[in-house]
Amino acid sequence: MENILVSACLMGFAVRYNGSDKLLISRTLARWREEKRLVIHCPELAAGLHTPRLPAEIHGGSAEQVLSGNAQILESDGRDVTQHYVLAAWLALRAAQAGKCRFALLTDGSPTCGSQKIYDGSFSGQQTFGKGVAAALLRQHGIAVFAEAQLHELIQRVDAADKCRVVDAG
């Protein structure tokens, strides 16, 4: 059976930058949790960031450029927190690998976990297509990343992978 890395805030933990959660209610997630298939992880807390904390956004490029040192992640007061977020990405990868996860369900919009959209770097509330540093790093290492709006697609992919493993084992 496949394991899935899941953003802690989607599981009801109040770990987002503003001290809130983003609880995603799903019978399948509840079942996967009971089956101990979920690796629940908050990359930002793992990297030592506090809750609550100032909002942070990618500036001057993409998540891949942040990872290569060619763009930054800044907090709303201008403080450069790039190193914390890069560490968060690597810790998410380590958690996924340790948990043997081939899939991840991450919170969209985050400079760490966003997989379809992130904030545009202006702190104006505007979003743009893009991904956060953890989502980018996980994808670079072959882990399929899904946003919470893609839960149905993730369920289909996990179910298909589970069926393939049963056939291969038989």
mmCIF file of C-alpha atoms in Angstrom:
data_model
loop_
_atom_site.group_PDB
_atom_site.id
_atom_site.type_symbol
_atom_site.label_atom_id
_atom_site.label_comp_id
_atom_site.label_asym_id
_atom_site.label_seq_id
_atom_site.Cartn_x
_atom_site.Cartn_y
_atom_site.Cartn_z
ATOM 1 C CA MET A 1 0.000 0.000 0.000
ATOM 2 C CA GLU A 2 1.195 3.482 -0.874
ATOM 3 C CA ASN A 3 2.143 6.043 1.777
ATOM 4 C CA ILE A 4 1.397 9.734 1.369
ATOM 5 C CA LEU A 5 3.172 12.782 2.797
ATOM 6 C CA VAL A 6 0.477 15.241 3.965
ATOM 7 C CA SER A 7 0.752 18.852 5.103
ATOM 8 C CA ALA A 8 -0.025 18.918 8.823
ATOM 9 C CA CYS A 9 -2.412 21.861 8.429
ATOM 10 C CA LEU A 10 -4.619 19.780 6.113
ATOM 11 C CA MET A 11 -4.973 17.252 8.940
ATOM 12 C CA GLY A 12 -6.227 19.900 11.369
ATOM 13 C CA PHE A 13 -2.997 21.009 13.029
ATOM 14 C CA ALA A 14 -2.858 24.794 13.623
ATOM 15 C CA VAL A 15 0.589 25.272 12.076
ATOM 16 C CA ARG A 16 -0.009 27.758 9.260
ATOM 17 C CA TYR A 17 1.788 31.111 9.313
ATOM 18 C CA ASN A 18 -1.235 32.738 10.999
ATOM 19 C CA GLY A 19 -1.691 29.958 13.562
ATOM 20 C CA SER A 20 -4.637 28.353 11.768
ATOM 21 C CA ASP A 21 -5.241 25.013 10.123
ATOM 22 C CA LYS A 22 -6.718 24.230 6.721
ATOM 23 C CA LEU A 23 -8.545 21.028 7.671
ATOM 24 C CA LEU A 24 -9.425 18.895 4.682
ATOM 25 C CA ILE A 25 -12.273 16.538 5.528
ATOM 26 C CA SER A 26 -12.292 13.309 3.577
ATOM 27 C CA ARG A 27 -13.358 9.770 4.335
ATOM 28 C CA THR A 28 -10.408 8.492 2.336
ATOM 29 C CA LEU A 29 -7.915 10.602 4.293
ATOM 30 C CA ALA A 30 -9.472 9.341 7.528
ATOM 31 C CA ARG A 31 -9.158 5.737 6.296
ATOM 32 C CA TRP A 32 -5.551 6.265 5.161
ATOM 33 C CA ARG A 33 -4.772 7.750 8.558
ATOM 34 C CA GLU A 34 -6.290 4.725 10.313
ATOM 35 C CA GLU A 35 -4.229 2.478 8.033
ATOM 36 C CA LYS A 36 -1.109 4.435 9.071
ATOM 37 C CA ARG A 37 -0.369 5.392 5.475
ATOM 38 C CA LEU A 38 -0.034 9.119 6.119
ATOM 39 C CA VAL A 39 3.206 10.859 6.991
ATOM 40 C CA ILE A 40 1.860 14.069 8.530
ATOM 41 C CA HIS A 41 4.482 16.793 8.348
ATOM 42 C CA CYS A 42 4.831 20.573 8.507
ATOM 43 C CA PRO A 43 8.064 21.472 6.728
ATOM 44 C CA GLU A 44 8.125 25.012 8.107
ATOM 45 C CA LEU A 45 7.821 23.930 11.752
ATOM 46 C CA ALA A 46 10.371 21.168 11.165
ATOM 47 C CA ALA A 47 12.778 23.868 9.938
ATOM 48 C CA GLY A 48 12.348 25.865 13.152
ATOM 49 C CA LEU A 49 9.879 28.509 12.011
ATOM 50 C CA HIS A 50 7.346 29.589 14.628
ATOM 51 C CA THR A 51 3.556 29.742 14.604
ATOM 52 C CA PRO A 52 2.320 32.352 14.117
ATOM 53 C CA ARG A 53 4.897 33.963 11.843
ATOM 54 C CA LEU A 54 4.915 36.699 9.239
ATOM 55 C CA PRO A 55 3.687 35.792 5.762
ATOM 56 C CA ALA A 56 6.477 34.841 3.376
ATOM 57 C CA GLU A 57 6.561 34.843 -0.418
ATOM 58 C CA ILE A 58 9.012 33.928 -3.173
ATOM 59 C CA HIS A 59 10.767 36.942 -4.725
ATOM 60 C CA GLY A 60 12.840 37.208 -7.868
ATOM 61 C CA GLY A 61 12.118 33.873 -9.461
ATOM 62 C CA SER A 62 10.695 30.400 -9.093
ATOM 63 C CA ALA A 63 10.949 27.726 -6.421
ATOM 64 C CA GLU A 64 13.654 26.023 -8.470
ATOM 65 C CA GLN A 65 15.588 29.302 -8.525
ATOM 66 C CA VAL A 66 15.238 29.578 -4.741
ATOM 67 C CA LEU A 67 16.630 26.055 -4.394
ATOM 68 C CA SER A 68 19.582 26.921 -6.654
ATOM 69 C CA GLY A 69 20.300 30.174 -4.791
ATOM 70 C CA ASN A 70 19.055 32.507 -7.526
ATOM 71 C CA ALA A 71 15.862 33.801 -5.853
ATOM 72 C CA GLN A 72 14.732 34.463 -2.287
ATOM 73 C CA ILE A 73 11.891 33.975 0.118
ATOM 74 C CA LEU A 74 11.132 37.136 2.069
ATOM 75 C CA GLU A 75 8.796 37.811 4.952
ATOM 76 C CA SER A 76 6.359 40.709 4.709
ATOM 77 C CA ASP A 77 8.788 42.915 6.684
ATOM 78 C CA GLY A 78 11.537 42.279 4.103
ATOM 79 C CA ARG A 79 13.555 39.794 6.164
ATOM 80 C CA ASP A 80 15.247 37.112 4.055
ATOM 81 C CA VAL A 81 14.143 33.681 5.314
ATOM 82 C CA THR A 82 15.323 31.723 2.290
ATOM 83 C CA GLN A 83 17.575 29.400 4.288
ATOM 84 C CA HIS A 84 14.722 28.377 6.598
ATOM 85 C CA TYR A 85 12.476 27.531 3.671
ATOM 86 C CA VAL A 86 15.163 25.654 1.764
ATOM 87 C CA LEU A 87 15.800 23.629 4.918
ATOM 88 C CA ALA A 88 12.028 23.061 5.164
ATOM 89 C CA ALA A 89 12.032 21.660 1.620
ATOM 90 C CA TRP A 90 14.877 19.247 2.369
ATOM 91 C CA LEU A 91 13.208 18.127 5.605
ATOM 92 C CA ALA A 92 9.972 17.444 3.698
ATOM 93 C CA LEU A 93 11.936 15.341 1.217
ATOM 94 C CA ARG A 94 13.626 13.460 4.045
ATOM 95 C CA ALA A 95 10.259 12.809 5.734
ATOM 96 C CA ALA A 96 8.767 11.562 2.458
ATOM 97 C CA GLN A 97 11.716 9.296 1.751
ATOM 98 C CA ALA A 98 11.826 7.939 5.307
ATOM 99 C CA GLY A 99 8.096 7.222 5.079
ATOM 100 C CA LYS A 100 8.491 5.596 1.656
ATOM 101 C CA CYS A 101 6.030 8.103 0.167
ATOM 102 C CA ARG A 102 5.600 8.255 -3.601
ATOM 103 C CA PHE A 103 2.819 10.827 -3.249
ATOM 104 C CA ALA A 104 2.354 14.105 -1.363
ATOM 105 C CA LEU A 105 -0.748 16.152 -0.572
ATOM 106 C CA LEU A 106 0.362 19.701 0.184
ATOM 107 C CA THR A 107 -1.295 23.024 0.973
ATOM 108 C CA ASP A 108 -1.564 25.198 -2.101
ATOM 109 C CA GLY A 109 -0.514 28.845 -1.950
ATOM 110 C CA SER A 110 2.390 28.316 0.428
ATOM 111 C CA PRO A 111 5.975 29.277 -0.559
ATOM 112 C CA THR A 112 6.881 25.843 0.776
ATOM 113 C CA CYS A 113 3.990 23.537 -0.092
ATOM 114 C CA GLY A 114 2.203 25.244 -2.970
ATOM 115 C CA SER A 115 2.011 22.886 -5.925
ATOM 116 C CA GLN A 116 -0.242 24.727 -8.367
ATOM 117 C CA LYS A 117 -0.280 28.305 -7.126
ATOM 118 C CA ILE A 118 1.706 30.578 -4.854
ATOM 119 C CA TYR A 119 1.439 34.225 -3.883
ATOM 120 C CA ASP A 120 3.089 36.533 -6.400
ATOM 121 C CA GLY A 121 5.691 38.087 -4.077
ATOM 122 C CA SER A 122 3.979 41.453 -3.696
ATOM 123 C CA PHE A 123 2.167 40.677 -0.398
ATOM 124 C CA SER A 124 -1.001 41.991 -2.060
ATOM 125 C CA GLY A 125 -2.929 38.719 -1.817
ATOM 126 C CA GLN A 126 -2.522 38.036 -5.543
ATOM 127 C CA GLN A 127 -1.765 34.469 -6.553
ATOM 128 C CA THR A 128 0.018 33.145 -9.605
ATOM 129 C CA PHE A 129 0.711 29.745 -11.082
ATOM 130 C CA GLY A 130 3.768 28.249 -9.454
ATOM 131 C CA LYS A 131 5.019 25.991 -6.733
ATOM 132 C CA GLY A 132 6.734 26.219 -3.390
ATOM 133 C CA VAL A 133 10.212 24.959 -2.632
ATOM 134 C CA ALA A 134 9.149 21.672 -0.978
ATOM 135 C CA ALA A 135 6.761 20.836 -3.811
ATOM 136 C CA ALA A 136 9.508 21.549 -6.345
ATOM 137 C CA LEU A 137 12.113 19.472 -4.497
ATOM 138 C CA LEU A 138 9.735 16.549 -3.985
ATOM 139 C CA ARG A 139 8.904 16.539 -7.699
ATOM 140 C CA GLN A 140 12.599 16.674 -8.587
ATOM 141 C CA HIS A 141 12.984 13.452 -6.595
ATOM 142 C CA GLY A 142 10.096 11.626 -8.265
ATOM 143 C CA ILE A 143 7.359 12.222 -5.704
ATOM 144 C CA ALA A 144 3.998 13.143 -7.230
ATOM 145 C CA VAL A 145 2.668 16.274 -5.530
ATOM 146 C CA PHE A 146 -1.003 17.202 -5.323
ATOM 147 C CA ALA A 147 -2.796 20.285 -3.971
ATOM 148 C CA GLU A 148 -5.796 19.872 -1.682
ATOM 149 C CA ALA A 149 -8.080 20.739 -4.634
ATOM 150 C CA GLN A 150 -6.661 17.671 -6.402
ATOM 151 C CA LEU A 151 -7.612 15.193 -3.666
ATOM 152 C CA HIS A 152 -9.878 13.200 -5.990
ATOM 153 C CA GLU A 153 -7.032 12.834 -8.518
ATOM 154 C CA LEU A 154 -4.645 11.762 -5.744
ATOM 155 C CA ILE A 155 -7.117 9.128 -4.526
ATOM 156 C CA GLN A 156 -7.365 7.731 -8.061
ATOM 157 C CA ARG A 157 -3.572 7.616 -8.456
ATOM 158 C CA VAL A 158 -3.041 5.955 -5.065
ATOM 159 C CA ASP A 159 -5.798 3.404 -5.723
ATOM 160 C CA ALA A 160 -4.258 2.565 -9.104
ATOM 161 C CA ALA A 161 -0.783 2.213 -7.581
ATOM 162 C CA ASP A 162 -2.165 0.003 -4.806
ATOM 163 C CA LYS A 163 -3.837 -2.258 -7.395
ATOM 164 C CA CYS A 164 -0.601 -2.499 -9.401
ATOM 165 C CA ARG A 165 1.319 -3.559 -6.290
ATOM 166 C CA VAL A 166 -1.272 -6.261 -5.537
ATOM 167 C CA VAL A 167 -1.012 -7.590 -9.105
ATOM 168 C CA ASP A 168 2.825 -7.471 -8.978
ATOM 169 C CA ALA A 169 2.841 -9.299 -5.633
ATOM 170 C CA GLY A 170 0.434 -11.976 -6.869
#
